[in-house]
Structures are given as C-alpha cells and as structure tokens.
PDB file of C-alpha atoms in Angstrom:
ATOM      1  CA  MET D   1      58.706 134.237  29.443  1.00 71.00           C
ATOM      2  CA  LYS D   2      62.232 135.328  29.715  1.00 87.00           C
ATOM      3  CA  ILE D   3      64.153 137.437  27.205  1.00 93.00           C
ATOM      4  CA  SER D   4      67.669 136.149  26.571  1.00 96.00           C
ATOM      5  CA  THR D   5      70.854 138.144  26.425  1.00 96.00           C
ATOM      6  CA  LYS D   6      70.612 138.030  22.630  1.00 97.00           C
ATOM      7  CA  GLY D   7      67.230 139.787  22.745  1.00 97.00           C
ATOM      8  CA  ARG D   8      68.384 142.370  25.305  1.00 97.00           C
ATOM      9  CA  TYR D   9      71.675 142.968  23.543  1.00 98.00           C
ATOM     10  CA  ALA D  10      69.985 143.315  20.126  1.00 98.00           C
ATOM     11  CA  LEU D  11      67.982 146.227  21.493  1.00 97.00           C
ATOM     12  CA  ARG D  12      71.127 147.830  22.843  1.00 97.00           C
ATOM     13  CA  VAL D  13      72.917 147.358  19.498  1.00 97.00           C
ATOM     14  CA  MET D  14      69.982 148.950  17.640  1.00 98.00           C
ATOM     15  CA  ILE D  15      69.857 151.860  20.044  1.00 97.00           C
ATOM     16  CA  ASP D  16      73.736 152.280  19.822  1.00 97.00           C
ATOM     17  CA  LEU D  17      73.491 152.402  15.985  1.00 97.00           C
ATOM     18  CA  ALA D  18      70.701 154.980  16.139  1.00 96.00           C
ATOM     19  CA  LEU D  19      72.482 157.155  18.651  1.00 95.00           C
ATOM     20  CA  HIS D  20      75.768 157.081  16.786  1.00 95.00           C
ATOM     21  CA  ASP D  21      74.347 157.472  13.281  1.00 94.00           C
ATOM     22  CA  ASN D  22      76.318 160.019  11.298  1.00 92.00           C
ATOM     23  CA  GLY D  23      75.646 158.499   7.971  1.00 91.00           C
ATOM     24  CA  GLU D  24      78.726 156.276   8.121  1.00 94.00           C
ATOM     25  CA  TYR D  25      78.895 152.506   8.892  1.00 96.00           C
ATOM     26  CA  ILE D  26      79.802 151.780  12.525  1.00 97.00           C
ATOM     27  CA  ALA D  27      82.401 149.089  13.292  1.00 96.00           C
ATOM     28  CA  LEU D  28      81.362 146.280  15.652  1.00 96.00           C
ATOM     29  CA  LYS D  29      84.518 147.023  17.750  1.00 96.00           C
ATOM     30  CA  ASP D  30      83.180 150.469  18.478  1.00 97.00           C
ATOM     31  CA  ILE D  31      79.812 149.113  19.514  1.00 97.00           C
ATOM     32  CA  SER D  32      81.616 146.377  21.548  1.00 97.00           C
ATOM     33  CA  GLU D  33      83.625 149.126  23.400  1.00 97.00           C
ATOM     34  CA  ARG D  34      80.535 151.219  24.198  1.00 96.00           C
ATOM     35  CA  GLN D  35      78.252 148.336  25.145  1.00 96.00           C
ATOM     36  CA  GLY D  36      80.701 145.966  26.853  1.00 96.00           C
ATOM     37  CA  ILE D  37      79.706 143.051  24.577  1.00 97.00           C
ATOM     38  CA  THR D  38      82.306 140.966  22.776  1.00 97.00           C
ATOM     39  CA  VAL D  39      82.708 141.329  19.101  1.00 96.00           C
ATOM     40  CA  LYS D  40      82.155 137.671  18.642  1.00 97.00           C
ATOM     41  CA  TYR D  41      78.766 137.754  20.388  1.00 97.00           C
ATOM     42  CA  LEU D  42      77.835 140.973  18.484  1.00 97.00           C
ATOM     43  CA  GLU D  43      78.559 139.088  15.204  1.00 96.00           C
ATOM     44  CA  GLN D  44      75.891 136.533  16.063  1.00 96.00           C
ATOM     45  CA  ILE D  45      73.354 139.230  16.987  1.00 98.00           C
ATOM     46  CA  VAL D  46      74.098 141.381  13.870  1.00 97.00           C
ATOM     47  CA  THR D  47      73.798 138.351  11.636  1.00 97.00           C
ATOM     48  CA  ASN D  48      70.163 137.833  12.818  1.00 97.00           C
ATOM     49  CA  LEU D  49      69.412 141.587  12.526  1.00 98.00           C
ATOM     50  CA  ASN D  50      70.852 141.583   9.002  1.00 97.00           C
ATOM     51  CA  LYS D  51      68.721 138.646   7.935  1.00 97.00           C
ATOM     52  CA  ALA D  52      65.655 140.357   9.215  1.00 97.00           C
ATOM     53  CA  GLY D  53      66.505 143.435   7.096  1.00 97.00           C
ATOM     54  CA  PHE D  54      67.009 145.699  10.072  1.00 98.00           C
ATOM     55  CA  LEU D  55      70.542 146.654   9.232  1.00 97.00           C
ATOM     56  CA  ARG D  56      72.662 147.632   6.280  1.00 95.00           C
ATOM     57  CA  SER D  57      76.208 146.150   6.411  1.00 95.00           C
ATOM     58  CA  MET D  58      79.419 146.779   4.509  1.00 93.00           C
ATOM     59  CA  ARG D  59      82.661 144.818   4.597  1.00 91.00           C
ATOM     60  CA  GLY D  60      86.150 146.369   4.444  1.00 87.00           C
ATOM     61  CA  ASN D  61      88.186 149.136   6.145  1.00 86.00           C
ATOM     62  CA  ASN D  62      85.275 151.562   6.265  1.00 85.00           C
ATOM     63  CA  GLY D  63      82.789 148.832   6.815  1.00 90.00           C
ATOM     64  CA  GLY D  64      80.394 148.204   9.593  1.00 95.00           C
ATOM     65  CA  HIS D  65      76.680 148.424  10.291  1.00 97.00           C
ATOM     66  CA  ARG D  66      73.929 150.982  10.287  1.00 97.00           C
ATOM     67  CA  LEU D  67      70.170 150.932  10.577  1.00 98.00           C
ATOM     68  CA  ALA D  68      68.265 150.239   7.451  1.00 97.00           C
ATOM     69  CA  ARG D  69      65.390 152.573   8.534  1.00 97.00           C
ATOM     70  CA  LYS D  70      64.645 155.344  10.923  1.00 97.00           C
ATOM     71  CA  PRO D  71      64.430 154.433  14.618  1.00 97.00           C
ATOM     72  CA  TYR D  72      60.630 155.196  14.808  1.00 98.00           C
ATOM     73  CA  GLU D  73      60.059 152.549  12.102  1.00 98.00           C
ATOM     74  CA  TYR D  74      61.246 149.625  14.303  1.00 98.00           C
ATOM     75  CA  LYS D  75      58.830 148.069  16.746  1.00 98.00           C
ATOM     76  CA  VAL D  76      60.541 146.678  19.810  1.00 98.00           C
ATOM     77  CA  GLY D  77      58.431 143.522  19.382  1.00 97.00           C
ATOM     78  CA  ASP D  78      59.803 142.858  15.873  1.00 98.00           C
ATOM     79  CA  ILE D  79      63.323 143.119  17.168  1.00 98.00           C
ATOM     80  CA  LEU D  80      62.637 140.818  20.141  1.00 98.00           C
ATOM     81  CA  ARG D  81      60.810 138.278  17.963  1.00 96.00           C
ATOM     82  CA  THR D  82      63.695 138.271  15.492  1.00 97.00           C
ATOM     83  CA  MET D  83      66.077 137.206  18.278  1.00 97.00           C
ATOM     84  CA  GLU D  84      63.770 135.133  20.467  1.00 95.00           C
ATOM     85  CA  GLY D  85      61.142 133.741  18.203  1.00 92.00           C
ATOM     86  CA  SER D  86      57.664 133.740  19.599  1.00 90.00           C
ATOM     87  CA  LEU D  87      57.107 135.681  22.756  1.00 93.00           C
ATOM     88  CA  SER D  88      54.115 133.526  23.690  1.00 88.00           C
ATOM     89  CA  PRO D  89      54.022 132.397  27.300  1.00 88.00           C
ATOM     90  CA  ILE D  90      53.092 128.780  26.414  1.00 83.00           C
ATOM     91  CA  GLU D  91      54.169 126.481  23.644  1.00 81.00           C
ATOM     92  CA  CYS D  92      50.767 125.765  22.183  1.00 79.00           C
ATOM     93  CA  LEU D  93      50.231 129.458  21.481  1.00 77.00           C
ATOM     94  CA  ALA D  94      53.790 129.878  20.062  1.00 74.00           C
ATOM     95  CA  ASP D  95      53.209 127.103  17.499  1.00 65.00           C
ATOM     96  CA  SER D  96      49.755 128.365  16.564  1.00 60.00           C
ATOM     97  CA  VAL D  97      48.755 129.999  13.243  1.00 56.00           C
ATOM     98  CA  GLY D  98      46.029 132.636  13.570  1.00 55.00           C
ATOM     99  CA  ASP D  99      43.459 131.352  16.118  1.00 55.00           C
ATOM    100  CA  GLY D 100      44.336 127.717  15.507  1.00 57.00           C
ATOM    101  CA  ILE D 101      45.964 126.029  18.476  1.00 65.00           C
ATOM    102  CA  ASN D 102      48.335 123.138  17.971  1.00 66.00           C
ATOM    103  CA  CYS D 103      47.200 121.170  21.014  1.00 73.00           C
ATOM    104  CA  PRO D 104      44.906 118.103  21.213  1.00 76.00           C
ATOM    105  CA  ARG D 105      43.460 119.412  24.462  1.00 77.00           C
ATOM    106  CA  SER D 106      42.666 122.924  23.282  1.00 73.00           C
ATOM    107  CA  GLU D 107      38.900 122.131  23.026  1.00 78.00           C
ATOM    108  CA  ASP D 108      38.748 121.192  26.739  1.00 82.00           C
ATOM    109  CA  CYS D 109      41.495 123.458  28.120  1.00 85.00           C
ATOM    110  CA  PRO D 110      40.154 125.562  30.973  1.00 91.00           C
ATOM    111  CA  THR D 111      43.135 127.884  31.012  1.00 88.00           C
ATOM    112  CA  LEU D 112      43.428 128.640  27.258  1.00 87.00           C
ATOM    113  CA  GLY D 113      41.525 131.902  27.540  1.00 89.00           C
ATOM    114  CA  PHE D 114      43.928 133.142  30.241  1.00 94.00           C
ATOM    115  CA  TRP D 115      47.036 132.224  28.155  1.00 89.00           C
ATOM    116  CA  ARG D 116      45.602 133.888  25.074  1.00 89.00           C
ATOM    117  CA  GLY D 117      44.987 137.009  27.143  1.00 94.00           C
ATOM    118  CA  LEU D 118      48.507 137.030  28.516  1.00 95.00           C
ATOM    119  CA  ASP D 119      49.894 136.454  25.034  1.00 92.00           C
ATOM    120  CA  LYS D 120      47.957 139.454  23.749  1.00 94.00           C
ATOM    121  CA  VAL D 121      49.089 141.702  26.616  1.00 96.00           C
ATOM    122  CA  ILE D 122      52.752 140.754  25.996  1.00 96.00           C
ATOM    123  CA  ASN D 123      52.614 141.279  22.277  1.00 95.00           C
ATOM    124  CA  ASP D 124      50.596 144.483  22.423  1.00 97.00           C
ATOM    125  CA  TYR D 125      53.072 145.937  25.023  1.00 97.00           C
ATOM    126  CA  VAL D 126      56.248 145.132  23.048  1.00 97.00           C
ATOM    127  CA  ASP D 127      54.604 146.345  19.796  1.00 98.00           C
ATOM    128  CA  ARG D 128      53.473 149.579  21.354  1.00 98.00           C
ATOM    129  CA  TYR D 129      57.043 150.855  21.594  1.00 98.00           C
ATOM    130  CA  THR D 130      59.492 151.755  18.879  1.00 98.00           C
ATOM    131  CA  LEU D 131      63.242 152.017  19.032  1.00 97.00           C
ATOM    132  CA  GLN D 132      62.750 155.813  19.038  1.00 97.00           C
ATOM    133  CA  ASP D 133      60.632 155.553  22.104  1.00 96.00           C
ATOM    134  CA  LEU D 134      63.440 153.735  23.979  1.00 95.00           C
ATOM    135  CA  ILE D 135      65.981 156.394  22.795  1.00 95.00           C
ATOM    136  CA  ASP D 136      63.696 159.254  23.955  1.00 94.00           C
ATOM    137  CA  GLN D 137      63.196 157.468  27.316  1.00 90.00           C
ATOM    138  CA  GLU D 138      66.896 157.078  27.786  1.00 83.00           C
ATOM    139  CA  GLN D 139      67.609 160.766  26.820  1.00 80.00           C
ATOM    140  CA  MET D 140      64.973 161.947  29.313  1.00 81.00           C
ATOM    141  CA  ILE D 141      66.497 159.929  32.069  1.00 80.00           C
ATOM    142  CA  ALA D 142      69.986 161.124  31.130  1.00 76.00           C
ATOM    143  CA  GLY D 143      68.649 164.712  31.236  1.00 72.00           C
ATOM    144  CA  GLY D 144      67.347 164.180  34.787  1.00 64.00           C
ATOM    145  CA  TYR D 145      63.811 163.250  33.957  1.00 60.00           C
ATOM    146  CA  ASP D 146      62.406 159.879  34.582  1.00 57.00           C
ATOM    147  CA  TYR D 147      59.223 159.392  32.474  1.00 54.00           C
ATOM    148  CA  SER D 148      59.265 155.529  32.602  1.00 57.00           C
ATOM    149  CA  ILE D 149      57.252 153.973  29.903  1.00 56.00           C
TER     150      ILE D 149
END
C-alpha cells in the first residue's frame, strides 16, 4: 500500500486549515504559499474534501475554505480513504463488502487470513488518530519534544 500525494497533501491541507482557523474562510492561495502546493492541485484535493463534507467553502472575495467540524472529529483514516479509496493491501479485500470476498479462490486461499489481518492493522492504525492528534504531535515537535505517535 502506498499513499499518493493527494492523500498526503489532503492531511496537510486539513491541518493547515485547523491551525489557521480564525473563524474566517481561508483562500487556497494562502494554503498554497504555506504548504508549497500549487493552487491547481489544491483545487482537486479540496473538491474531494468538500464532497465528503469535511469542508465548508464560500466563493467570492472573502471566500475560501474552512473545516466543517472540529479537528478531533476527523479520523485520519476517513480523510485518507476519501482521497485514496480503500486502504486494503490486496484487491480482493478492497472490493469486499463485510466479510464477503470478491474472489473465486477465497475458499481455498492459504494467505487470506494474513491479508485480512494486515488490512485490519492498517485500518485500525489510521482510524486510531484524529486530525487533532497530528496537530498536537506537530506542536510538541515544534516545541522541542518528540513524542512520536
């Protein structure tokens, strides 16, 4: 599993919006300058985040974007899945619904248990952390403390 730049940048955008929240909408050009991401690429990311209901947006001179909820209400896993789709390590688990596997060999697959376990570890890990956890970690590091998650 490899997280794309869209997934990584989406987390950075969400953290940027949280850190610079003063009740006003934040322009993409401001985020672009702080994060070193082009406005054009940010537009693609923000579109996905908006569709997921993670952001509030407003057009016009005072327009921009802001978080729809508090940072502690966003799971990192939800943000990544919005940008990446399934985080499953193998395709047959990514396409599954519940415990059903979309693979004709699933009944005889000697590695399926291993892949299910890895899938669980990945999803449990990314769902364990909130946007606020990432912000807190960054602030501790900036303050000279490294309490890595």
